[in-house]
Coordinates of N, CA, C and O and ligand atoms in Angstrom, one line a residue:
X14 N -25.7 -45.6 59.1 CA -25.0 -46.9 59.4 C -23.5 -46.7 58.9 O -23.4 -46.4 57.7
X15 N -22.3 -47.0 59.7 CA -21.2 -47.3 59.6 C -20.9 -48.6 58.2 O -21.4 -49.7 57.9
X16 N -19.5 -47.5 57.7 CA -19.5 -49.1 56.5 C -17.9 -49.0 56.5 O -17.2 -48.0 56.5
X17 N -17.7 -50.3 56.6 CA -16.6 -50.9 57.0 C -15.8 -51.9 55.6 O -16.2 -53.0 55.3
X18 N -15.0 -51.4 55.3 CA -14.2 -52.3 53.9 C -13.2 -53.3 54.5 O -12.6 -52.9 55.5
X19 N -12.9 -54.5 54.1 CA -12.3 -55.4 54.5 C -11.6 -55.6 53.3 O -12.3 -55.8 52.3
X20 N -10.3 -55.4 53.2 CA -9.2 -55.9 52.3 C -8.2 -56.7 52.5 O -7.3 -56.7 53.2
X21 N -8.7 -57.5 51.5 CA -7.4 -58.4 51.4 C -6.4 -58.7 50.0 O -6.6 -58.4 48.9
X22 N -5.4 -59.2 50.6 CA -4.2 -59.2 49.7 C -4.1 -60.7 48.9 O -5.0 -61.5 49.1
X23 N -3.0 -61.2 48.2 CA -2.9 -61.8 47.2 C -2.8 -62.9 48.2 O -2.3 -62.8 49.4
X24 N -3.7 -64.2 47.3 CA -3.4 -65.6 47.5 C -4.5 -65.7 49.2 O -4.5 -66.8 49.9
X25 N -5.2 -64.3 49.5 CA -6.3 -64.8 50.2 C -7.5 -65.6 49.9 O -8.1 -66.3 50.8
X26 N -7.7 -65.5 48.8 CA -8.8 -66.3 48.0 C -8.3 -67.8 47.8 O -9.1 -68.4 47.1
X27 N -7.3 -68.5 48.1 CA -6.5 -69.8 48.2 C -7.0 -70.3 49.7 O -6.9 -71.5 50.2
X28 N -7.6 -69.0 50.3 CA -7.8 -69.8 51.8 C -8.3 -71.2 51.8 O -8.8 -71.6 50.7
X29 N -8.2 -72.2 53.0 CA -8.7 -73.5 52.8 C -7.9 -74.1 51.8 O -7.9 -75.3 52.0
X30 N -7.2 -73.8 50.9 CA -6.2 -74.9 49.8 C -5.3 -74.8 50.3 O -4.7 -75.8 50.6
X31 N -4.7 -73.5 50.6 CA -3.2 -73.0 50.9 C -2.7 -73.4 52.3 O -3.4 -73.1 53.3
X32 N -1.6 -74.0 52.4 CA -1.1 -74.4 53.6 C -2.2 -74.3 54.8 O -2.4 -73.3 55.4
X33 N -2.7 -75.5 54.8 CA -3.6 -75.6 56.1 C -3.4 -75.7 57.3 O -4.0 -75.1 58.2
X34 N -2.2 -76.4 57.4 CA -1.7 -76.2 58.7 C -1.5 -74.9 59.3 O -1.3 -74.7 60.5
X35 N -1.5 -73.8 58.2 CA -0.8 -72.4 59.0 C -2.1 -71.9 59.2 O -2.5 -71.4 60.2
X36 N -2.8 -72.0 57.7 CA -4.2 -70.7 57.7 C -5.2 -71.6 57.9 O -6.1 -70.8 58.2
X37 N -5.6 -72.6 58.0 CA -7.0 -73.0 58.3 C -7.3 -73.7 57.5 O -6.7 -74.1 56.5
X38 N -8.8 -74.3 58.2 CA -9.5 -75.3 56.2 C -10.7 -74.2 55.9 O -11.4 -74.3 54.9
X39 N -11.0 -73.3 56.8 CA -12.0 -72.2 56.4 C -11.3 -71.6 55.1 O -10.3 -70.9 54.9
X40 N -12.7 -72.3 54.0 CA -12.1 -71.1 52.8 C -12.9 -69.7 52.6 O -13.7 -69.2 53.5
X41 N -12.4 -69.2 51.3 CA -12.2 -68.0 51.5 C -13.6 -67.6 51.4 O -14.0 -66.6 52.1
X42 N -14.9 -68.4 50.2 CA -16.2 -68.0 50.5 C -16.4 -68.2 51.8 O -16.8 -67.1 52.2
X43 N -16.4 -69.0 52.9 CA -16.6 -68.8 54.4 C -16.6 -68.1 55.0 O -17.3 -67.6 55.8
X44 N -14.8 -67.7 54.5 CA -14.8 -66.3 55.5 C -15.6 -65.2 55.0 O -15.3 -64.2 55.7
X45 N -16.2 -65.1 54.4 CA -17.1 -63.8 53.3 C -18.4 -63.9 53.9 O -19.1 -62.9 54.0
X46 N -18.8 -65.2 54.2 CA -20.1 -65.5 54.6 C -20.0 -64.8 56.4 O -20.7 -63.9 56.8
X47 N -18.6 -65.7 57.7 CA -18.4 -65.2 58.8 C -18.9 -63.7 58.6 O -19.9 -63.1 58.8
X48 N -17.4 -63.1 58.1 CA -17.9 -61.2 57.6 C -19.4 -60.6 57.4 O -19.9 -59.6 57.9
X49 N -19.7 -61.6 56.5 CA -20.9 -60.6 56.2 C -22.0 -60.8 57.5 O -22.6 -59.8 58.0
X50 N -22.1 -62.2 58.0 CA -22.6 -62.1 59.1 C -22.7 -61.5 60.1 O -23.8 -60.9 60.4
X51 N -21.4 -61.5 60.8 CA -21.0 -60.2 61.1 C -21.5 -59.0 61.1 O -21.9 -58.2 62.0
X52 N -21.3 -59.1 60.0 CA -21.6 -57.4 60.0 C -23.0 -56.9 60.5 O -23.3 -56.0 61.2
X53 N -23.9 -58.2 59.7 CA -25.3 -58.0 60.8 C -25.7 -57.8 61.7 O -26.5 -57.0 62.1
X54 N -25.0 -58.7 62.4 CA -25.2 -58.9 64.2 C -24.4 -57.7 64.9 O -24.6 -57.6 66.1
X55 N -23.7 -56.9 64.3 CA -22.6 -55.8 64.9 C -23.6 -54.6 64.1 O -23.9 -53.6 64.8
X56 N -24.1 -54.6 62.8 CA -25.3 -53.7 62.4 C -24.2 -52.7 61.6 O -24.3 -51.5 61.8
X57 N -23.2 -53.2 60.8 CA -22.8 -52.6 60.2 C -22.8 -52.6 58.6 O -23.0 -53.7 58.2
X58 N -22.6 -51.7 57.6 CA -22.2 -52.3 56.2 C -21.0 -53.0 56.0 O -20.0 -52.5 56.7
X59 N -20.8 -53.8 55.3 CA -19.5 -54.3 54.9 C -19.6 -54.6 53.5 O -20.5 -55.1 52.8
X60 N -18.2 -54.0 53.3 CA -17.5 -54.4 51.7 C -16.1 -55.3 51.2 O -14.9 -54.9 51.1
X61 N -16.9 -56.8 51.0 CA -15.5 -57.3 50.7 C -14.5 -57.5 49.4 O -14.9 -57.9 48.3
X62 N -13.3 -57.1 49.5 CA -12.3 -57.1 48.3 C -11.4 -58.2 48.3 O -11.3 -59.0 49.3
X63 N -10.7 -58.5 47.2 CA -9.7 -59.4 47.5 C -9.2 -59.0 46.0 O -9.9 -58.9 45.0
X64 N -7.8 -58.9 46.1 CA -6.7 -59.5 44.8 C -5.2 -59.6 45.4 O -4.8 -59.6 46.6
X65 N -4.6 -59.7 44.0 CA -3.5 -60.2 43.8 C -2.6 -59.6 43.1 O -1.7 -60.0 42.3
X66 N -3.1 -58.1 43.5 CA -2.4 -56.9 42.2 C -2.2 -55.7 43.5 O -3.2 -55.1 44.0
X67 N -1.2 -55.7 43.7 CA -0.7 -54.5 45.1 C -1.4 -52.9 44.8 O -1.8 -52.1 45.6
X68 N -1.3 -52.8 43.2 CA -2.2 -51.6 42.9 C -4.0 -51.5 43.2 O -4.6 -50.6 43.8
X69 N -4.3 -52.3 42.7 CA -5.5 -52.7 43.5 C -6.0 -52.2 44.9 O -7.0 -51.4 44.9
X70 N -5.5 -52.6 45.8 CA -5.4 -52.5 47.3 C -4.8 -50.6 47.7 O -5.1 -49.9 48.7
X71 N -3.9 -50.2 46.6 CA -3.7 -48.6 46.4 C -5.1 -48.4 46.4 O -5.6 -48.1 47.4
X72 N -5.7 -48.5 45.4 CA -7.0 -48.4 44.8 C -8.2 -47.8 45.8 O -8.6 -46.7 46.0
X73 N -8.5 -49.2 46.4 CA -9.2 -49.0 47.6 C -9.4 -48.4 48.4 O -10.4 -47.7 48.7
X74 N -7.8 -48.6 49.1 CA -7.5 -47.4 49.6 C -8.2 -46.1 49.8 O -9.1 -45.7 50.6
X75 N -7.2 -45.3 48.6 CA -7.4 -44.2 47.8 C -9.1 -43.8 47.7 O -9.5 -42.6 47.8
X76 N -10.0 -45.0 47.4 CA -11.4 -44.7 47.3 C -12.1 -44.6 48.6 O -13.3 -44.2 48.7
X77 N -11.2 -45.1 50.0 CA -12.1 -45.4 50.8 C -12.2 -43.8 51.3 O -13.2 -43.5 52.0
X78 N -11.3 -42.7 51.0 CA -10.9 -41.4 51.5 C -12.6 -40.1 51.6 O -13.1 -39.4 50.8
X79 N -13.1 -40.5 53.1 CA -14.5 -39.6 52.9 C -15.6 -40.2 53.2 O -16.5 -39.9 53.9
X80 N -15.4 -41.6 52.3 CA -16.5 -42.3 52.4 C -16.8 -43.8 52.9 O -17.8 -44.4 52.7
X81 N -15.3 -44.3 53.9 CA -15.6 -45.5 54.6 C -15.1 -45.0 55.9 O -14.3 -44.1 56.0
X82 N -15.9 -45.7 57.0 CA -15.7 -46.0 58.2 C -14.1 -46.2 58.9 O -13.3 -45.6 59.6
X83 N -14.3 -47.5 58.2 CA -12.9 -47.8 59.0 C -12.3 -49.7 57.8 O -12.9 -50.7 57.2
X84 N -11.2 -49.2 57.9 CA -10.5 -50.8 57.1 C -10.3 -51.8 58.0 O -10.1 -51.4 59.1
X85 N -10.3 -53.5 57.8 CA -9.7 -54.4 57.7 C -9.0 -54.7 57.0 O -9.4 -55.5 56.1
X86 N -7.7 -54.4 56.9 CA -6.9 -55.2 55.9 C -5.8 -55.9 56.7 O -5.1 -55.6 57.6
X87 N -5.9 -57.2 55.8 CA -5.0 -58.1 55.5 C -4.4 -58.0 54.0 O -5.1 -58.5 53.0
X88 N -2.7 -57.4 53.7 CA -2.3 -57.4 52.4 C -1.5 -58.6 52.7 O -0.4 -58.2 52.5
X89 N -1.4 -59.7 53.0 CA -0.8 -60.8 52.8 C 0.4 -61.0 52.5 O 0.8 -61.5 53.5
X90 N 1.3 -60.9 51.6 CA 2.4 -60.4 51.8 C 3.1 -59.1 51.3 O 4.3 -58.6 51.4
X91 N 2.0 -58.7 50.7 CA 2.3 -57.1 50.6 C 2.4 -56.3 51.7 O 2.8 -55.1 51.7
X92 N 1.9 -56.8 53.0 CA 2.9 -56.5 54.3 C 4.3 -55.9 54.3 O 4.8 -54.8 54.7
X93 N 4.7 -57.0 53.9 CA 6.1 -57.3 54.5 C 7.1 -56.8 53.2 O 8.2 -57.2 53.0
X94 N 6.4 -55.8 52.1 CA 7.5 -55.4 51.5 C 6.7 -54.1 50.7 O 7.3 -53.4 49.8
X95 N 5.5 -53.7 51.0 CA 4.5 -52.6 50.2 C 4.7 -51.1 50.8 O 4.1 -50.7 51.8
X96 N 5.6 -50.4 50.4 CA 5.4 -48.8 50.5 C 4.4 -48.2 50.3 O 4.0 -47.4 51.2
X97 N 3.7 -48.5 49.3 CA 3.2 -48.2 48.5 C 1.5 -48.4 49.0 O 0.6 -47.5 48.6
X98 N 1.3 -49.1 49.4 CA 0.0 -49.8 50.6 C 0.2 -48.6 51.8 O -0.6 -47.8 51.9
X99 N 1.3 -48.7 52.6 CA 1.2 -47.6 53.5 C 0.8 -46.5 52.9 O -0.3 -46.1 52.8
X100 N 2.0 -46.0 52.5 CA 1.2 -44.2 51.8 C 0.1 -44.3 51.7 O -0.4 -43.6 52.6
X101 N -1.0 -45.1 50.8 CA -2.2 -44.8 50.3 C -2.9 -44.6 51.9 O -3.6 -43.7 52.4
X102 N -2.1 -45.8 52.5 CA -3.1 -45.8 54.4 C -3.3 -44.7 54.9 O -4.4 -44.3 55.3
X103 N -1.6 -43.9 55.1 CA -1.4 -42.6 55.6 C -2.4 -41.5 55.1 O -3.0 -40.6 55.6
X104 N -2.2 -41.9 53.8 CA -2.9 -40.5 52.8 C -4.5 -40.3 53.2 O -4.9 -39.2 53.5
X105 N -5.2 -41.4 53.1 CA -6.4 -41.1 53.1 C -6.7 -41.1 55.0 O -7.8 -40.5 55.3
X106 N -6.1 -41.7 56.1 CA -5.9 -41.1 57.5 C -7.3 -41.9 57.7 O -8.1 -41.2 58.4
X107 N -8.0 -43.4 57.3 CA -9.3 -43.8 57.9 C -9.0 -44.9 58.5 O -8.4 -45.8 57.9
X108 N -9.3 -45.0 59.4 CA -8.8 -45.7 61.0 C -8.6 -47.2 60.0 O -9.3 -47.6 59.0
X109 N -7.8 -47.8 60.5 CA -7.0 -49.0 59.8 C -6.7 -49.9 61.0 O -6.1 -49.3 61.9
X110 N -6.9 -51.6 61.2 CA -7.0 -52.6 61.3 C -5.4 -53.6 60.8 O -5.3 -53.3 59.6
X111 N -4.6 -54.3 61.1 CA -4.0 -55.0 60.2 C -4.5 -56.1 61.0 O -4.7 -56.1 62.2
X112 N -4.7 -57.0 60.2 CA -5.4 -58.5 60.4 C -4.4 -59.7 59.6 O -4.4 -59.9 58.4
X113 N -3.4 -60.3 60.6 CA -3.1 -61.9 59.8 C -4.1 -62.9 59.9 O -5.1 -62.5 60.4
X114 N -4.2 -64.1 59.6 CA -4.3 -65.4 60.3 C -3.7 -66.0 61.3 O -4.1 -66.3 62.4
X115 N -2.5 -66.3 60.5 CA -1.4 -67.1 61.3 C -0.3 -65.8 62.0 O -0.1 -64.8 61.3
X116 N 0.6 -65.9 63.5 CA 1.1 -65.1 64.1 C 2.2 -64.8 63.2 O 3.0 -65.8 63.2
X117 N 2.6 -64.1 62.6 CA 3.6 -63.3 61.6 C 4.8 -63.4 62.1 O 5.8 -63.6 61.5
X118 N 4.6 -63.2 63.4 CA 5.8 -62.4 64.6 C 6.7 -64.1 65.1 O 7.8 -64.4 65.6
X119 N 5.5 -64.9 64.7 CA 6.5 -65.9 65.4 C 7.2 -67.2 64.4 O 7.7 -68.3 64.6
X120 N 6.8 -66.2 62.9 CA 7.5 -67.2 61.2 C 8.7 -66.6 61.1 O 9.7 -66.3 61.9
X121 N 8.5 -66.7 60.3 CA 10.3 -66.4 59.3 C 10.5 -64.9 59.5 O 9.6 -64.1 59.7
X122 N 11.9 -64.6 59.6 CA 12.5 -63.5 59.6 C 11.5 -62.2 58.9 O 10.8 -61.3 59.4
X123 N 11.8 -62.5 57.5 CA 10.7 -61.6 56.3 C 9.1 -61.3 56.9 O 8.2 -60.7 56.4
X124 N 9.1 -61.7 57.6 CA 7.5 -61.8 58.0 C 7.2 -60.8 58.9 O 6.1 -60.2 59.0
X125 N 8.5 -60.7 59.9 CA 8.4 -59.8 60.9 C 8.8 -58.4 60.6 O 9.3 -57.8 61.5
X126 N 8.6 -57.9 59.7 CA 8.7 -56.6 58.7 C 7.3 -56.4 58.4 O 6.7 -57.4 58.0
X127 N 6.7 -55.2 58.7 CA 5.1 -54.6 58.7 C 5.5 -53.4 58.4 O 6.1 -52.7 59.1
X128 N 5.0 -53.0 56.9 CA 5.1 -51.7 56.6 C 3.6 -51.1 57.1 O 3.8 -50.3 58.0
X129 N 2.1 -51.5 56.7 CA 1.4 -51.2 56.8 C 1.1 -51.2 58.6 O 0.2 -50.4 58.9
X130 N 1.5 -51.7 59.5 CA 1.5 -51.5 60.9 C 1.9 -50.0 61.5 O 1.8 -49.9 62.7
X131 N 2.2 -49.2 60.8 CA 2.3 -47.9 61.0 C 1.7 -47.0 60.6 O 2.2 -45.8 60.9
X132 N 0.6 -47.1 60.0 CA -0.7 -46.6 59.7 C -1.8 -47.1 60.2 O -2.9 -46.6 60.0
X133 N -1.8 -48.3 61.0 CA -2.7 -49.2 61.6 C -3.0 -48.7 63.4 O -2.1 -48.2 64.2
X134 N -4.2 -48.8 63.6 CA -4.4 -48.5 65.4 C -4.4 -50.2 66.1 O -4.6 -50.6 67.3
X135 N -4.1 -50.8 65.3 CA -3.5 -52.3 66.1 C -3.3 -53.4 64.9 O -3.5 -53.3 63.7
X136 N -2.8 -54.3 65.7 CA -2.7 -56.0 64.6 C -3.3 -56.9 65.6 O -3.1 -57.2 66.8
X137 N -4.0 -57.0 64.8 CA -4.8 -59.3 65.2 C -3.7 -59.9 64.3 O -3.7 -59.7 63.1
X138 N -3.1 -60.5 64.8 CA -2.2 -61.7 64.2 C -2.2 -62.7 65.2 O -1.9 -62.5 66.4
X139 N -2.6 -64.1 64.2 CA -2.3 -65.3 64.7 C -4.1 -65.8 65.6 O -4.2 -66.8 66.3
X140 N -5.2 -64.9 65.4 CA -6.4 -65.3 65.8 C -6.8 -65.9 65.0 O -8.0 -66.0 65.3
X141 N -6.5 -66.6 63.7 CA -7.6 -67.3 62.6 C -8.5 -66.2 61.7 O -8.6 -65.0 61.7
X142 N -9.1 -67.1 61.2 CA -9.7 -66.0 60.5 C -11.1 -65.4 61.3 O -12.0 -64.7 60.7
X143 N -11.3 -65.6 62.8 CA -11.5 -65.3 63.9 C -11.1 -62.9 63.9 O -11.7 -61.9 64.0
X144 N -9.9 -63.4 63.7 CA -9.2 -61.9 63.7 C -10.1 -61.0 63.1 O -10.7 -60.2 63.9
X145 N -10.3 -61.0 61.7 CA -11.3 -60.1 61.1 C -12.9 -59.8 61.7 O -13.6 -59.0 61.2
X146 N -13.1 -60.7 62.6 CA -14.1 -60.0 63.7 C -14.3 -59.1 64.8 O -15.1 -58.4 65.3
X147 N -12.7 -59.7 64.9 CA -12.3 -58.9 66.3 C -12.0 -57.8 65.5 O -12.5 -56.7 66.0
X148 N -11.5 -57.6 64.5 CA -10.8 -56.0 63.8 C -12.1 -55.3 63.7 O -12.2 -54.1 64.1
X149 N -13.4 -56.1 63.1 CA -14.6 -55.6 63.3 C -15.3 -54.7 64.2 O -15.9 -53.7 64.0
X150 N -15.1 -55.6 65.4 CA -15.6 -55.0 66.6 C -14.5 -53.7 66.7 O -14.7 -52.5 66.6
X151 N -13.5 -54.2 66.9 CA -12.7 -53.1 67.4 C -12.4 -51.6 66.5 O -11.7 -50.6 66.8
X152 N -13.2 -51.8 65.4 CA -12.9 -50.5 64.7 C -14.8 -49.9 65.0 O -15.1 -48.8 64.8
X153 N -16.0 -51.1 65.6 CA -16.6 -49.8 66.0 C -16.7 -49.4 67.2 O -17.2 -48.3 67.4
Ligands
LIG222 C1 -0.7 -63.5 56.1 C2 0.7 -63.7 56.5 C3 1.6 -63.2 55.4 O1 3.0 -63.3 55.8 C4 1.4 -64.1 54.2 O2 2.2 -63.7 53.1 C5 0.0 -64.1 53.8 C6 -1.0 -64.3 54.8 C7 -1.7 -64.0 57.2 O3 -2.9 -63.8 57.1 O4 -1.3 -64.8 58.1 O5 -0.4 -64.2 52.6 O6 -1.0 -62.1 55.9

């Protein structure tokens, strides 16, 4: 069986509190529950992460090298300013996902800066938390 890591970045765990109008009222245990469902019905493993520490998400990374499938990540706004998230992406070379919520491309200036999109085989931005399904399917 395929096992698939889903990462996310700081202030994902705010889902449902955090600006609703942009990200949703789905919080963040929901979205864990959607995923893991998921994962069933698609017959895959899934492993979910979440923080608020950019080294962390290095971390992961770094561990997924060998022994994961394929990533979903969402770094949230370690997007739009993380070198440091790419390298690890490039380094370990396992098929990568970038997943927003809300469309990135159509906010603020800063937003439309994607480091990690160059290590990625596509972006879901702006499907809801919908996207991390689709990143699902589409990484098997
Ligand atoms: C986000 C978009 C980022 O710009 C923002 O910093 C986030 C969430 C999204 O899912 O739409 O934290 O990645």
């Amino acid at each position: 069986m395929k096992t698939i890591r889903v990462i996310n970045g700081p202030n994902l765990n705010m889902l449902g509190i955090r600006e609703p109008d942009i990200y949703g009222k789905t919080d963040y245990k929901a979205l864990c529950k959607m995923i893991e469902d998921h994962a069933k019905e698609i017959g895959v493993k899934v492993e979910i992460m979440q923080s608020n520490h950019e080294g962390d998400l290095v971390d992961w990374i770094q561990e997924s090298y060998q022994r994961i499938d394929g990533i979903v990540i969402n770094p949230g706004a370690y997007t739009h300013t993380s070198v440091a998230i790419l390298d690890a992406a490039k380094a370990v070379g396992v098929p990568m996902i970038e997943v927003h919520i809300s469309d990135v491309d159509s906010r603020e200036d800063f937003r439309q800066i994607s480091y990690i999109r160059a290590a990625c085989k596509k972006t879901i931005s702006g499907h809801g938390v919908n996207g991390y399904l689709e990143a699902m399917d589409e990484l098997l």
